[in-house]
CSV table of C-alpha atoms in Angstrom, one decimal:
chain,number,residue,atom,x,y,z
A,1,MET,CA,-17.7,181.0,-150.8
A,2,ALA,CA,-18.4,183.9,-148.4
A,3,GLU,CA,-17.4,183.5,-144.8
A,4,ILE,CA,-20.2,183.6,-142.4
A,5,THR,CA,-19.8,185.0,-138.8
A,6,LYS,CA,-23.2,184.2,-137.3
A,7,ILE,CA,-25.4,181.2,-136.8
A,8,PHE,CA,-27.8,180.2,-139.3
A,9,LYS,CA,-30.6,177.7,-138.8
A,10,VAL,CA,-32.4,175.8,-141.5
A,11,LEU,CA,-35.5,173.7,-140.8
A,12,ILE,CA,-36.0,170.5,-142.8
A,13,CYS,CA,-39.7,169.5,-142.3
A,14,ASP,CA,-40.0,166.4,-144.6
A,15,HIS,CA,-38.2,163.1,-144.9
A,16,ILE,CA,-34.9,163.5,-146.9
A,17,GLY,CA,-34.5,159.7,-147.3
A,18,LEU,CA,-37.2,157.1,-147.8
A,19,LYS,CA,-35.5,153.8,-147.8
A,20,PHE,CA,-35.5,152.1,-144.4
A,21,GLY,CA,-32.3,151.9,-142.4
A,22,ALA,CA,-31.1,149.3,-139.9
A,23,ASP,CA,-33.6,150.8,-137.4
A,24,TYR,CA,-36.5,150.3,-139.8
A,25,LYS,CA,-37.0,154.0,-140.2
A,26,PRO,CA,-36.5,156.3,-143.2
A,27,ASP,CA,-32.7,156.8,-143.6
A,28,ALA,CA,-31.5,160.4,-143.9
A,29,SER,CA,-27.8,159.5,-143.9
A,30,GLU,CA,-27.1,160.3,-147.5
A,31,VAL,CA,-28.3,163.8,-147.2
A,32,ARG,CA,-26.7,164.1,-143.7
A,33,HIS,CA,-23.3,163.3,-145.1
A,34,HIS,CA,-23.8,165.8,-148.0
A,35,ILE,CA,-24.6,168.6,-145.5
A,36,GLU,CA,-21.6,167.7,-143.4
A,37,LYS,CA,-19.4,167.5,-146.5
A,38,SER,CA,-20.6,171.0,-147.6
A,39,GLY,CA,-19.6,172.4,-144.2
A,40,GLY,CA,-23.0,172.4,-142.5
A,41,ILE,CA,-24.1,170.7,-139.2
A,42,PHE,CA,-27.0,168.2,-139.2
A,43,HIS,CA,-29.2,167.9,-136.1
A,44,VAL,CA,-32.1,165.4,-135.4
A,45,GLY,CA,-34.7,167.5,-133.7
A,46,GLY,CA,-35.4,171.2,-133.3
A,47,ALA,CA,-33.3,174.2,-132.6
A,48,ASP,CA,-34.4,174.2,-129.0
A,49,ASN,CA,-32.9,170.7,-128.2
A,50,ASN,CA,-30.0,172.4,-126.3
A,51,GLU,CA,-27.3,170.9,-128.5
A,52,LYS,CA,-24.1,173.0,-128.9
A,53,ILE,CA,-24.7,175.4,-131.7
A,54,GLU,CA,-21.4,176.4,-133.5
A,55,LEU,CA,-20.8,180.0,-134.5
A,56,GLY,CA,-20.2,180.6,-138.2
A,57,LYS,CA,-21.9,177.4,-139.4
A,58,ILE,CA,-25.2,176.6,-141.2
A,59,HIS,CA,-27.2,174.2,-139.0
A,60,PHE,CA,-29.9,172.0,-140.5
A,61,PHE,CA,-32.6,170.9,-138.0
A,62,TYR,CA,-34.4,167.7,-139.1
A,63,LEU,CA,-38.1,167.4,-138.1
A,64,PRO,CA,-39.7,165.2,-140.7
A,65,GLN,CA,-42.9,164.4,-138.7
A,66,LEU,CA,-44.3,168.0,-139.0
A,67,SER,CA,-47.6,168.1,-140.7
A,68,THR,CA,-50.3,170.6,-139.7
A,69,SER,CA,-50.1,174.4,-139.8
A,70,ASP,CA,-50.3,174.6,-136.0
A,71,GLU,CA,-47.2,172.4,-135.7
A,72,ILE,CA,-45.3,174.5,-138.2
A,73,LEU,CA,-46.3,177.8,-136.7
A,74,ARG,CA,-45.3,176.9,-133.2
A,75,LEU,CA,-41.8,176.5,-134.5
A,76,THR,CA,-41.6,179.3,-137.0
A,77,SER,CA,-44.0,182.2,-136.4
A,78,ASN,CA,-41.3,184.3,-134.6
A,79,GLY,CA,-38.5,183.6,-137.3
A,80,GLN,CA,-36.8,180.9,-135.2
A,81,TYR,CA,-35.3,179.5,-138.4
A,82,ASP,CA,-33.7,181.4,-141.2
A,83,ALA,CA,-34.8,179.1,-144.0
A,84,VAL,CA,-36.8,176.0,-144.7
A,85,ILE,CA,-36.5,172.9,-146.9
A,86,ALA,CA,-39.9,171.2,-147.5
A,87,ALA,CA,-41.5,168.6,-149.9
A,88,ALA,CA,-45.1,168.0,-149.2
A,89,THR,CA,-45.6,169.9,-145.9
A,90,PHE,CA,-47.6,173.1,-146.3
A,91,ILE,CA,-45.8,176.1,-145.1
A,92,PRO,CA,-48.4,178.7,-143.9
A,93,ALA,CA,-48.3,182.4,-144.5
A,94,ALA,CA,-47.3,183.3,-141.0
A,95,ALA,CA,-44.2,181.2,-140.9
A,96,LYS,CA,-41.2,183.4,-141.1
A,97,PHE,CA,-37.9,182.6,-142.8
A,98,ALA,CA,-35.8,185.5,-143.5
A,99,ARG,CA,-33.2,183.8,-145.8
A,100,GLY,CA,-35.7,181.8,-148.1
A,101,GLY,CA,-37.1,178.4,-148.7
A,102,VAL,CA,-36.7,175.5,-151.2
A,103,ARG,CA,-39.4,173.0,-152.1
A,104,ILE,CA,-38.1,169.6,-153.0
A,105,GLY,CA,-39.9,169.1,-156.2
A,106,ALA,CA,-41.4,171.3,-159.0
A,107,GLY,CA,-44.5,173.1,-157.9
A,108,THR,CA,-44.4,175.5,-154.9
A,109,GLY,CA,-48.1,175.8,-154.1
A,110,ASN,CA,-47.4,174.4,-150.6
A,111,MET,CA,-44.9,177.2,-149.9
A,112,GLY,CA,-47.3,179.6,-148.5
A,113,SER,CA,-45.0,181.8,-146.3
A,114,ALA,CA,-45.3,185.5,-146.7
A,115,SER,CA,-41.6,185.8,-146.4
A,116,TRP,CA,-41.3,185.3,-150.1
A,117,GLY,CA,-44.9,186.2,-151.1
A,118,GLY,CA,-46.6,182.9,-150.9
A,119,GLY,CA,-46.6,180.0,-153.3
A,120,ASN,CA,-46.1,182.3,-156.3
A,121,GLY,CA,-42.9,183.9,-154.8
A,122,VAL,CA,-44.2,187.2,-155.7
A,123,GLY,CA,-43.2,190.0,-153.3
A,124,GLY,CA,-41.5,189.3,-150.0
A,125,LEU,CA,-37.9,189.7,-149.0
A,126,ALA,CA,-36.6,186.1,-149.1
A,127,PRO,CA,-36.1,184.0,-152.2
A,128,LEU,CA,-38.3,181.0,-153.0
A,129,MET,CA,-36.7,178.1,-154.8
A,130,ASN,CA,-37.5,174.6,-156.0
A,131,THR,CA,-35.7,171.5,-157.3
A,132,PRO,CA,-37.5,170.9,-160.6
A,133,SER,CA,-36.9,167.7,-162.6
A,134,PHE,CA,-35.6,165.3,-159.8
A,135,ASN,CA,-39.0,163.8,-159.2
A,136,SER,CA,-40.4,164.4,-162.7
A,137,ARG,CA,-39.7,160.9,-164.0
A,138,ALA,CA,-40.9,159.4,-160.8
A,139,THR,CA,-44.3,161.1,-161.1
A,140,ALA,CA,-44.5,160.4,-164.9
A,141,GLN,CA,-43.8,156.8,-164.3
A,142,MET,CA,-46.4,156.5,-161.6
A,143,ALA,CA,-49.0,158.3,-163.8
A,144,MET,CA,-48.3,155.6,-166.4
A,145,LYS,CA,-48.6,152.9,-163.9
A,146,ALA,CA,-52.1,154.2,-163.1
A,147,LEU,CA,-52.8,154.3,-166.8
A,148,LEU,CA,-51.7,150.7,-167.3
A,149,HIS,CA,-53.8,149.7,-164.2
A,150,PHE,CA,-56.9,150.5,-166.2
A,151,VAL,CA,-56.0,150.1,-169.9
A,152,PRO,CA,-55.6,147.8,-171.7
A,153,ASP,CA,-58.3,146.3,-169.4
A,154,LEU,CA,-57.1,142.7,-169.5
A,155,PRO,CA,-57.9,141.4,-165.9
A,156,PHE,CA,-54.5,139.9,-165.0
A,157,GLU,CA,-55.5,139.0,-161.4
A,158,LYS,CA,-58.6,137.1,-162.5
A,159,LEU,CA,-56.7,135.3,-165.3
A,160,HIS,CA,-54.0,134.4,-162.8
A,161,ALA,CA,-56.5,133.0,-160.4
A,162,LEU,CA,-58.4,130.9,-163.0
A,163,CYS,CA,-55.0,129.5,-164.2
A,164,VAL,CA,-53.9,128.6,-160.7
A,165,GLU,CA,-57.3,126.9,-160.0
A,166,GLY,CA,-57.0,124.9,-163.2
A,167,ASN,CA,-60.2,126.6,-164.6
A,168,PHE,CA,-58.9,128.0,-167.9
A,169,ASP,CA,-58.4,126.6,-171.3
A,170,THR,CA,-56.6,129.0,-173.7
A,171,GLY,CA,-58.3,127.6,-176.8
A,172,LYS,CA,-61.8,127.7,-175.3
A,173,ASN,CA,-61.8,130.6,-173.0
A,174,LEU,CA,-59.4,133.3,-174.2
A,175,SER,CA,-62.0,134.8,-176.6
A,176,GLU,CA,-64.0,135.7,-173.5
A,177,TYR,CA,-61.5,138.5,-172.5
A,178,PRO,CA,-61.2,140.9,-175.6
A,179,THR,CA,-59.2,144.1,-175.0
A,180,GLU,CA,-57.6,146.8,-177.0
A,181,LYS,CA,-53.9,147.8,-177.1
A,182,LEU,CA,-53.0,151.4,-176.3
A,183,GLU,CA,-51.4,152.0,-179.8
A,184,GLY,CA,-53.4,154.4,-181.8
A,185,LYS,CA,-55.4,155.8,-178.9
A,186,THR,CA,-55.1,159.5,-178.0
A,187,ILE,CA,-53.8,160.9,-174.8
A,188,ALA,CA,-54.4,164.6,-174.1
A,189,ILE,CA,-51.7,166.1,-171.7
A,190,LEU,CA,-52.4,169.4,-170.0
A,191,GLY,CA,-49.1,171.1,-169.4
A,192,TYR,CA,-45.6,171.0,-171.0
A,193,GLY,CA,-43.6,171.3,-167.9
A,194,ASN,CA,-41.0,168.7,-166.9
A,195,ILE,CA,-43.6,166.2,-165.7
A,196,GLY,CA,-46.0,166.7,-168.7
A,197,ARG,CA,-43.2,166.3,-171.2
A,198,GLU,CA,-42.0,163.1,-169.5
A,199,VAL,CA,-45.6,161.7,-169.6
A,200,ALA,CA,-45.6,162.6,-173.3
A,201,LEU,CA,-42.4,160.7,-174.0
A,202,LEU,CA,-43.6,157.6,-172.2
A,203,ALA,CA,-46.9,157.6,-173.8
A,204,ARG,CA,-45.4,157.9,-177.3
A,205,SER,CA,-43.3,154.8,-176.5
A,206,PHE,CA,-46.5,152.9,-176.1
A,207,GLY,CA,-47.8,154.0,-179.5
A,208,LEU,CA,-50.3,156.7,-178.1
A,209,ILE,CA,-51.1,159.8,-180.1
A,210,VAL,CA,-50.1,162.7,-178.0
A,211,LYS,CA,-51.8,166.0,-177.9
A,212,ILE,CA,-50.4,168.7,-175.5
A,213,TYR,CA,-52.2,171.9,-174.2
A,214,ALA,CA,-49.7,174.5,-173.2
A,215,ARG,CA,-49.1,178.2,-173.7
A,216,THR,CA,-48.5,179.3,-177.4
A,217,LYS,CA,-44.8,180.0,-176.7
A,218,HIS,CA,-44.2,176.2,-176.3
A,219,GLN,CA,-45.9,175.2,-179.6
A,220,GLN,CA,-42.7,175.3,-181.6
A,221,TRP,CA,-40.9,173.0,-179.1
A,222,ILE,CA,-44.0,170.6,-178.7
A,223,GLU,CA,-44.2,170.2,-182.5
A,224,SER,CA,-40.4,169.9,-182.9
A,225,GLU,CA,-40.7,166.8,-180.8
A,226,GLY,CA,-43.4,165.3,-182.8
A,227,PHE,CA,-46.3,166.0,-180.6
A,228,HIS,CA,-49.6,167.7,-181.4
A,229,PHE,CA,-50.1,171.1,-180.0
A,230,ALA,CA,-53.6,172.2,-178.6
A,231,ALA,CA,-54.4,175.8,-178.0
A,232,SER,CA,-56.8,175.0,-175.1
A,233,ALA,CA,-57.7,172.2,-172.6
A,234,LEU,CA,-61.0,171.9,-174.4
A,235,GLU,CA,-59.2,171.3,-177.8
A,236,ALA,CA,-56.7,168.9,-176.2
A,237,ALA,CA,-59.6,166.8,-174.8
A,238,ALA,CA,-61.6,166.6,-178.0
A,239,GLY,CA,-61.9,162.9,-178.8
A,240,ALA,CA,-59.1,161.9,-176.3
A,241,ASN,CA,-59.3,158.4,-174.8
A,242,ILE,CA,-57.0,159.5,-171.9
A,243,LEU,CA,-56.5,162.9,-170.2
A,244,SER,CA,-53.5,163.6,-167.9
A,245,VAL,CA,-53.2,166.8,-166.0
A,246,HIS,CA,-49.8,168.4,-165.4
A,247,THR,CA,-50.3,172.2,-165.3
A,248,GLY,CA,-49.9,172.9,-161.6
A,249,LEU,CA,-52.3,175.2,-159.8
A,250,GLY,CA,-50.9,178.3,-161.3
A,251,PRO,CA,-50.8,181.8,-159.8
A,252,HIS,CA,-53.1,182.5,-156.7
A,253,ASP,CA,-55.5,185.4,-157.0
A,254,ALA,CA,-55.7,187.0,-153.6
A,255,ALA,CA,-58.9,188.7,-154.4
A,256,THR,CA,-60.9,185.6,-155.2
A,257,GLY,CA,-58.8,183.1,-153.2
A,258,ALA,CA,-58.6,180.8,-156.2
A,259,TYR,CA,-55.7,179.5,-158.3
A,260,ALA,CA,-55.6,180.1,-162.0
A,261,ASN,CA,-55.9,176.4,-162.9
A,262,GLN,CA,-58.4,175.5,-160.2
A,263,SER,CA,-61.2,173.4,-161.8
A,264,LEU,CA,-59.4,173.6,-165.2
A,265,VAL,CA,-60.8,170.2,-165.9
A,266,GLY,CA,-64.6,170.6,-165.5
A,267,SER,CA,-67.7,169.5,-167.3
A,268,ALA,CA,-66.9,171.1,-170.6
A,269,VAL,CA,-63.4,169.4,-170.9
A,270,LEU,CA,-64.7,166.1,-169.6
A,271,SER,CA,-67.6,166.1,-171.9
A,272,ASN,CA,-65.4,166.7,-174.9
A,273,MET,CA,-63.5,163.3,-174.4
A,274,ALA,CA,-64.3,160.0,-176.1
A,275,PRO,CA,-66.9,157.8,-174.3
A,276,GLY,CA,-65.4,155.5,-171.7
A,277,SER,CA,-62.2,157.6,-171.2
A,278,LEU,CA,-59.7,157.6,-168.5
A,279,LEU,CA,-58.8,160.7,-166.3
A,280,LEU,CA,-55.5,160.9,-164.6
A,281,ASN,CA,-54.8,163.7,-162.2
A,282,PHE,CA,-51.2,163.3,-160.7
A,283,ASP,CA,-50.8,167.0,-160.3
A,284,ARG,CA,-52.9,169.0,-157.9
A,285,GLY,CA,-56.4,167.7,-156.7
A,286,GLU,CA,-57.9,171.1,-157.3
A,287,CYS,CA,-57.1,171.1,-161.0
A,288,VAL,CA,-60.1,168.8,-161.4
A,289,ASP,CA,-63.7,169.7,-160.6
A,290,ALA,CA,-64.7,166.7,-158.5
A,291,THR,CA,-68.4,167.3,-159.0
A,292,ALA,CA,-67.9,167.4,-162.7
A,293,LEU,CA,-65.9,164.2,-162.6
A,294,ASP,CA,-68.8,162.6,-160.5
A,295,GLN,CA,-71.2,163.5,-163.2
A,296,ALA,CA,-68.9,162.3,-166.0
A,297,MET,CA,-68.3,159.0,-164.4
A,298,ALA,CA,-72.1,158.6,-163.7
A,299,SER,CA,-72.8,159.1,-167.4
A,300,GLY,CA,-70.0,156.7,-168.5
A,301,LYS,CA,-68.2,159.5,-170.4
A,302,ILE,CA,-65.3,158.7,-167.9
A,303,LYS,CA,-65.0,155.1,-167.3
A,304,HIS,CA,-62.0,155.2,-164.9
A,305,SER,CA,-60.1,157.9,-163.0
A,306,ALA,CA,-57.0,158.1,-160.9
A,307,ILE,CA,-56.3,161.0,-158.5
A,308,ASP,CA,-53.1,161.6,-156.6
A,309,ALA,CA,-53.5,164.4,-154.1
A,310,ASP,CA,-52.6,165.4,-150.5
A,311,ILE,CA,-54.8,164.2,-147.7
A,312,PHE,CA,-54.2,165.1,-144.0
A,313,LYS,CA,-55.5,163.8,-140.6
A,314,SER,CA,-55.5,166.0,-137.6
A,315,THR,CA,-54.9,164.7,-134.0
A,316,GLU,CA,-58.7,164.8,-133.6
A,317,GLY,CA,-59.1,162.6,-136.6
A,318,THR,CA,-60.5,165.3,-138.9
A,319,MET,CA,-59.6,164.8,-142.5
A,320,SER,CA,-58.6,167.6,-144.8
A,321,GLY,CA,-56.7,168.3,-148.1
A,322,PRO,CA,-57.5,168.4,-151.8
A,323,LEU,CA,-58.2,164.6,-152.0
A,324,LEU,CA,-61.1,164.9,-149.6
A,325,PRO,CA,-63.8,165.8,-152.3
A,326,TYR,CA,-63.0,162.6,-154.1
A,327,LEU,CA,-63.5,160.3,-151.2
A,328,PRO,CA,-67.3,160.0,-151.8
A,329,LEU,CA,-66.6,158.9,-155.4
A,330,ALA,CA,-64.6,156.0,-154.2
A,331,LYS,CA,-67.6,154.7,-152.3
A,332,LYS,CA,-69.9,155.3,-155.3
A,333,TYR,CA,-67.7,153.9,-158.1
A,334,GLY,CA,-65.6,151.3,-156.3
A,335,THR,CA,-62.7,150.0,-158.4
A,336,ARG,CA,-63.4,152.4,-161.3
A,337,ILE,CA,-61.6,155.1,-159.3
A,338,LEU,CA,-58.1,154.9,-157.7
A,339,LEU,CA,-57.2,157.5,-155.0
A,340,LEU,CA,-53.6,158.0,-153.9
A,341,PRO,CA,-52.3,160.3,-151.2
A,342,HIS,CA,-50.0,162.5,-153.5
A,343,ALA,CA,-47.6,159.5,-153.5
A,344,ALA,CA,-46.3,159.5,-157.1
A,345,ALA,CA,-43.2,161.7,-156.6
A,346,ASP,CA,-42.8,161.6,-152.8
A,347,THR,CA,-42.2,157.9,-152.5
A,348,CYS,CA,-39.1,157.7,-154.8
A,349,HIS,CA,-36.0,157.5,-152.5
A,350,THR,CA,-33.5,158.4,-155.2
A,351,SER,CA,-35.5,161.4,-156.3
A,352,ARG,CA,-36.1,162.6,-152.8
A,353,VAL,CA,-32.4,162.3,-151.9
A,354,GLU,CA,-31.0,164.0,-154.9
A,355,GLY,CA,-33.7,166.8,-154.7
A,356,ALA,CA,-32.8,167.3,-151.0
A,357,LYS,CA,-29.0,167.5,-151.8
A,358,GLN,CA,-29.7,170.2,-154.3
A,359,ALA,CA,-32.0,172.0,-152.0
A,360,VAL,CA,-29.3,172.0,-149.4
A,361,ASP,CA,-26.7,173.4,-151.9
A,362,GLN,CA,-29.3,176.0,-152.9
A,363,ILE,CA,-29.9,177.1,-149.3
A,364,ILE,CA,-26.2,177.3,-148.6
A,365,ASP,CA,-25.5,179.4,-151.6
A,366,ALA,CA,-28.4,181.7,-150.9
A,367,ILE,CA,-27.2,182.2,-147.3
A,368,ARG,CA,-23.4,182.4,-148.0
A,369,ASN,CA,-23.5,184.2,-151.3
A,370,LYS,CA,-27.0,185.6,-151.8
A,371,ARG,CA,-27.1,183.6,-155.1
A,372,VAL,CA,-30.4,182.0,-156.1
A,373,THR,CA,-30.7,178.9,-158.2
A,374,ASN,CA,-34.2,177.8,-159.6
A,375,LEU,CA,-35.9,180.9,-158.5
A,376,LYS,CA,-39.7,180.9,-158.3
A,377,GLY,CA,-41.3,184.4,-158.7
A,378,ASP,CA,-39.5,187.6,-157.8
A,379,LEU,CA,-35.7,187.9,-157.1
A,380,PRO,CA,-35.4,189.8,-153.7
A,381,GLU,CA,-33.2,192.9,-153.5
A,382,GLY,CA,-29.6,192.1,-152.9
A,383,TYR,CA,-29.6,188.6,-154.5
A,384,THR,CA,-28.3,187.4,-157.8
A,385,ASN,CA,-30.0,184.9,-160.1
A,386,ALA,CA,-27.8,181.8,-160.9
A,387,GLY,CA,-30.2,180.4,-163.4
A,388,ASN,CA,-31.9,177.0,-163.4
A,389,HIS,CA,-30.4,173.6,-162.7
A,390,THR,CA,-32.2,170.4,-163.8
A,391,VAL,CA,-31.5,166.8,-164.6
A,392,LYS,CA,-30.2,166.0,-168.2
A,393,ASN,CA,-33.0,165.4,-170.7
A,394,VAL,CA,-35.6,166.4,-168.1
A,395,GLY,CA,-37.2,169.8,-169.0
A,396,LYS,CA,-35.5,172.5,-170.9
A,397,VAL,CA,-32.1,172.5,-172.5
A,398,SER,CA,-29.9,175.2,-171.0
A,399,ALA,CA,-27.5,177.4,-172.9
A,400,LYS,CA,-24.8,176.2,-170.6
A,401,ARG,CA,-25.2,172.6,-171.8
A,402,ILE,CA,-24.6,173.9,-175.5
A,403,THR,CA,-21.6,176.0,-174.3
A,404,ASP,CA,-20.2,172.9,-172.4
A,405,VAL,CA,-20.1,171.0,-175.7
A,406,LEU,CA,-18.5,173.9,-177.6
A,407,ASP,CA,-15.8,174.2,-174.9
A,408,ASN,CA,-15.0,170.4,-175.0
A,409,PRO,CA,-13.0,169.7,-178.1
A,410,ILE,CA,-13.5,165.9,-177.8
A,411,LYS,CA,-17.4,166.1,-177.5
A,412,PHE,CA,-17.6,168.8,-180.2
A,413,SER,CA,-15.6,166.7,-182.6
A,414,GLU,CA,-17.7,163.7,-181.8
A,415,VAL,CA,-21.0,165.7,-182.5
A,416,THR,CA,-19.7,167.3,-185.7
A,417,THR,CA,-18.1,164.0,-187.0
A,418,ALA,CA,-21.5,162.2,-186.6
A,419,LEU,CA,-23.3,165.0,-188.4
A,420,GLN,CA,-20.8,164.9,-191.2
A,421,ASN,CA,-21.0,161.2,-191.5
A,422,MET,CA,-24.9,161.2,-191.7
A,423,SER,CA,-24.7,163.8,-194.5
A,424,ARG,CA,-22.2,161.6,-196.5
A,425,LEU,CA,-24.0,158.3,-195.9
A,426,TRP,CA,-27.4,159.6,-197.0
A,427,ALA,CA,-25.9,160.1,-200.4
A,428,ASP,CA,-24.7,156.5,-200.7
A,429,PRO,CA,-27.5,153.9,-201.0
A,430,THR,CA,-25.0,151.0,-200.4
A,431,LYS,CA,-24.4,152.2,-196.8
A,432,GLN,CA,-27.8,152.0,-195.3
A,433,ALA,CA,-26.8,149.9,-192.3
A,434,GLU,CA,-23.9,152.3,-191.5
A,435,LEU,CA,-26.3,155.2,-191.9
A,436,ILE,CA,-28.8,153.9,-189.3
A,437,LYS,CA,-26.0,153.1,-187.0
A,438,THR,CA,-24.7,156.6,-187.3
A,439,ILE,CA,-28.1,158.1,-186.8
A,440,ASN,CA,-28.6,156.0,-183.6
A,441,HIS,CA,-25.2,157.0,-182.4
A,442,HIS,CA,-26.0,160.6,-182.8
A,443,ALA,CA,-29.3,160.3,-180.9
A,444,LYS,CA,-27.5,158.5,-178.1
A,445,LEU,CA,-24.9,161.3,-177.9
A,446,MET,CA,-27.6,163.9,-177.8
A,447,ARG,CA,-29.2,162.2,-174.8
A,448,GLU,CA,-26.0,161.9,-173.1
A,449,LEU,CA,-25.2,165.5,-173.5
A,450,GLY,CA,-28.7,166.7,-172.4
A,451,LEU,CA,-29.5,168.3,-175.6
A,452,ILE,CA,-32.9,166.9,-176.3
A,453,GLY,CA,-36.0,169.0,-175.5
A,454,PRO,CA,-37.1,172.6,-175.5
A,455,LEU,CA,-34.5,175.4,-175.2
A,456,GLU,CA,-34.5,177.3,-171.9
């Protein structure tokens, strides 16, 4: 690791620990210890708090209560910090970070600083990075929680109350509550990124038929995992009972001011779904046209919807953010719609901590060695690309994981032996139990080695 001879300051503007500590406040100690173990110095508060700043160190300043653009710009418009780590906080274009930024999570739409060319990371002089996959499962599980909130539509709370009150007879009353299982219904998933794929895997475990819309280059991998490929969002939605959005906003068009996937789910897509369907948007609020959703819910085409998007409140009480257009729908449709404040990924303590640790490592590597991991957009001049780093079995399989098996004689032998045994046992009809156990062992081994999924 290269020696540094000046002071570097990194702003952390979101919580990096969500479980409450002894003081009943979110506990950042796990990431603090990681920073200190990595040779950095952790400060609670801003760089102007008069603490002694040690030369030759990377200093991390923890200000998790920042929210508005004005609050950010007061601290960053003159390049007061060299780099930033953020999760949900929006980083405005005028915020300056000469050494880069990392978004804890997958999408980088909130990383608007011109230092790296905005949320797309195109242009600029500093690198833009993210920590994909750490919060993918948390988001996918919360999307499934919303799905199960609405379907199957058995009213648990009502049945519980009737039982407790002594007002229910299974033999006489159960037939009053018919429902349908998920198995055999169709879910359309828009996007085959880390989160979209995790939703697909969970949906399949419930017996849902899974259709995935993604770019054509993903078709071979989608079909290799046993899912159905759709060439367009319209095709994916055709006859679907559930639609789940996981495309991200996509590139920003400076000329129009719009994102590529803004209003991707509009009237055409919604009208193509089966009557009485469910819409899930645990991606970006702007990916769905709120006016079109209103019309689809009014007609009954969409029976239920769940939206998880950012919402902000200014000191004057003014509300803003992509969840805002959906608020009137809540008044109009009541319990048919569920609105959440972009909480799916950002409430999981473990995901936030592990993502923050990786973000710290990436910032330190970028500052000390000008090496960039999980690059988004362009690689600035003078930096080297260290490739991607993700959680095993979330997202793409890297070439390094395959190389790791080839370089490990024990693991390589275990893999090849399992394959040889399967080939031998298929030819012996008296060894069916042993065959199935060997198949299960091989599948378990592939999961442990992180060799399931599309190739990077």
